[in-house]
Amino acid sequence: ENLYAKIDEDLATNSEASIQDIVSNVLNLNAEGSDDEDDSECEKKSVSTSDVLKAIDDLRCFFTNSEAADEHLKAIRDLEKVVLTTKKGRQSCISEYFK
C-alpha cells in the first residue's frame, strides 16, 4: 500500500454544511434568480391598453361571485382607473399642433 497517497484521505478540506445551511443557500439563490427573471419578463413583454382592460373585465367577472367580492371589486376599479389615466396621458404628436 502507498501510505503517502492515502495520508490526507480522512482530512476534511472544507467545513461540513448542515442541512439548514444548504437549504438557506438554495433558497437565497432561488430568490435572487427569480427577481432577475421577473424583471426581464416585464421588460420584454408589451401589452396593449385594450388587452389590459379586457383582463380587468375578466377579473371583474371572476370576482363577482366571490365571498369577498366588495373588497376585490374595489381593487379592480382602482386598477382600472390607473389604466385609463395612463391611456389618456399618451404622448402628443407634433402634427396635432398644426391643425
XYZ file of C-alpha atoms in Angstrom:
99
model
C 0.000 0.000 0.000
C 1.029 3.539 -0.680
C 0.504 5.242 2.686
C 1.752 8.568 1.374
C -1.124 8.789 -1.161
C -3.741 7.966 1.482
C -2.449 10.222 4.262
C -4.996 13.021 3.649
C -7.884 10.739 2.789
C -9.800 11.380 6.037
C -8.884 15.050 6.262
C -11.804 17.472 5.947
C -10.908 20.067 3.317
C -13.974 22.252 3.814
C -16.387 22.698 6.649
C -19.349 20.387 6.572
C -22.533 22.314 5.896
C -25.653 21.409 7.802
C -28.900 20.675 6.018
C -30.221 24.034 7.225
C -27.224 25.854 5.687
C -27.721 24.093 2.366
C -31.459 24.835 2.300
C -30.968 28.515 3.136
C -28.266 28.869 0.451
C -30.531 27.305 -2.173
C -33.496 29.460 -1.154
C -31.363 32.611 -1.300
C -30.063 31.711 -4.753
C -33.581 30.976 -5.993
C -34.888 34.246 -4.573
C -32.121 36.246 -6.241
C -32.573 34.426 -9.547
C -36.339 34.806 -9.613
C -36.072 38.590 -9.197
C -33.891 38.810 -12.287
C -36.261 36.611 -14.264
C -39.277 38.708 -13.270
C -37.576 41.941 -14.310
C -36.545 40.625 -17.705
C -40.016 39.197 -18.308
C -41.649 42.584 -17.662
C -39.189 44.374 -19.918
C -39.717 42.021 -22.858
C -43.492 41.840 -22.786
C -45.530 44.729 -24.162
C -49.271 44.658 -23.540
C -51.774 46.985 -25.190
C -54.220 49.021 -23.142
C -57.176 47.196 -24.677
C -55.683 43.838 -23.601
C -55.220 45.169 -20.073
C -58.809 46.428 -19.940
C -60.074 43.044 -21.173
C -58.052 41.302 -18.455
C -59.520 43.669 -15.860
C -63.013 42.870 -17.146
C -62.240 39.136 -16.853
C -61.084 39.696 -13.265
C -64.276 41.599 -12.513
C -66.378 38.701 -13.835
C -64.327 36.200 -11.829
C -64.580 38.059 -8.531
C -68.261 38.984 -8.877
C -69.259 35.643 -7.335
C -66.521 35.692 -4.697
C -67.239 35.845 -0.957
C -65.121 38.977 -0.548
C -66.407 40.495 -3.786
C -66.673 44.067 -2.494
C -63.029 44.243 -1.481
C -61.781 42.689 -4.720
C -64.073 44.717 -6.950
C -62.911 47.955 -5.322
C -59.287 46.985 -6.017
C -60.202 46.157 -9.624
C -61.948 49.545 -10.044
C -58.863 51.304 -8.670
C -56.658 49.386 -11.073
C -58.948 50.232 -13.975
C -58.743 53.943 -13.085
C -54.950 53.763 -13.191
C -55.009 52.088 -16.607
C -57.482 54.598 -18.021
C -55.457 57.513 -16.646
C -52.318 56.080 -18.234
C -54.163 55.642 -21.524
C -55.250 59.304 -21.545
C -51.738 60.501 -20.783
C -50.272 59.417 -24.096
C -47.525 61.418 -25.755
C -48.792 64.069 -28.124
C -47.670 64.231 -31.725
C -46.283 67.452 -33.190
C -48.789 67.275 -36.063
C -51.621 67.757 -33.528
C -50.490 71.363 -33.043
C -50.795 72.301 -36.739
C -54.472 71.687 -37.484
